[in-house]
Amino acid sequence: MNQHPTVVISGGSSGLGKAIGLEAAKQGATVGTFWRGGGR
């Protein structure tokens, strides 16, 4: 896991979380799924 997951968890509630999630999904579908599961 890269540093992306940590950042996503930090700003999951903020709009930034969405942007980070999209970027993470681009780099790896695994990160995107993780963000969807615990990034609400």
PDB file of C-alpha atoms in Angstrom:
ATOM      1  CA  MET A   1       0.000   0.000   0.000  1.00  0.00           C
ATOM      2  CA  ASN A   2       1.301   3.434  -0.905  1.00  0.00           C
ATOM      3  CA  GLN A   3       0.849   6.694   0.996  1.00  0.00           C
ATOM      4  CA  HIS A   4      -2.424   7.286  -0.848  1.00  0.00           C
ATOM      5  CA  PRO A   5      -4.623   5.202   1.521  1.00  0.00           C
ATOM      6  CA  THR A   6      -3.493   7.207   4.540  1.00  0.00           C
ATOM      7  CA  VAL A   7      -4.303  10.504   2.856  1.00  0.00           C
ATOM      8  CA  VAL A   8      -7.673   9.199   1.702  1.00  0.00           C
ATOM      9  CA  ILE A   9      -8.634   8.194   5.260  1.00  0.00           C
ATOM     10  CA  SER A  10      -7.559  11.635   6.474  1.00  0.00           C
ATOM     11  CA  GLY A  11      -9.770  13.513   4.008  1.00  0.00           C
ATOM     12  CA  GLY A  12     -12.468  10.944   3.314  1.00  0.00           C
ATOM     13  CA  SER A  13     -15.246  13.242   4.495  1.00  0.00           C
ATOM     14  CA  SER A  14     -13.900  16.299   2.679  1.00  0.00           C
ATOM     15  CA  GLY A  15     -14.271  16.919  -1.051  1.00  0.00           C
ATOM     16  CA  LEU A  16     -10.525  16.295  -1.334  1.00  0.00           C
ATOM     17  CA  GLY A  17     -11.208  12.681  -0.437  1.00  0.00           C
ATOM     18  CA  LYS A  18     -13.184  12.341  -3.654  1.00  0.00           C
ATOM     19  CA  ALA A  19     -10.357  13.766  -5.760  1.00  0.00           C
ATOM     20  CA  ILE A  20      -7.822  11.573  -3.981  1.00  0.00           C
ATOM     21  CA  GLY A  21     -10.069   8.553  -4.444  1.00  0.00           C
ATOM     22  CA  LEU A  22     -10.240   9.159  -8.189  1.00  0.00           C
ATOM     23  CA  GLU A  23      -6.474   9.515  -8.370  1.00  0.00           C
ATOM     24  CA  ALA A  24      -5.992   6.406  -6.253  1.00  0.00           C
ATOM     25  CA  ALA A  25      -8.395   4.448  -8.459  1.00  0.00           C
ATOM     26  CA  LYS A  26      -6.319   5.500 -11.459  1.00  0.00           C
ATOM     27  CA  GLN A  27      -3.136   4.168  -9.862  1.00  0.00           C
ATOM     28  CA  GLY A  28      -4.734   0.988  -8.505  1.00  0.00           C
ATOM     29  CA  ALA A  29      -8.243  -0.434  -8.257  1.00  0.00           C
ATOM     30  CA  THR A  30      -7.286  -1.920  -4.880  1.00  0.00           C
ATOM     31  CA  VAL A  31      -6.867   1.531  -3.363  1.00  0.00           C
ATOM     32  CA  GLY A  32     -10.180   2.643  -4.859  1.00  0.00           C
ATOM     33  CA  THR A  33     -12.015  -0.263  -3.234  1.00  0.00           C
ATOM     34  CA  PHE A  34     -10.336   0.423   0.103  1.00  0.00           C
ATOM     35  CA  TRP A  35     -11.378   4.075  -0.084  1.00  0.00           C
ATOM     36  CA  ARG A  36     -14.954   3.073  -0.903  1.00  0.00           C
ATOM     37  CA  GLY A  37     -15.106   0.693   2.055  1.00  0.00           C
ATOM     38  CA  GLY A  38     -13.691   3.012   4.733  1.00  0.00           C
ATOM     39  CA  GLY A  39     -13.783   6.451   3.110  1.00  0.00           C
ATOM     40  CA  ARG A  40     -17.275   7.777   3.600  1.00  0.00           C
TER      41      ARG A  40
END
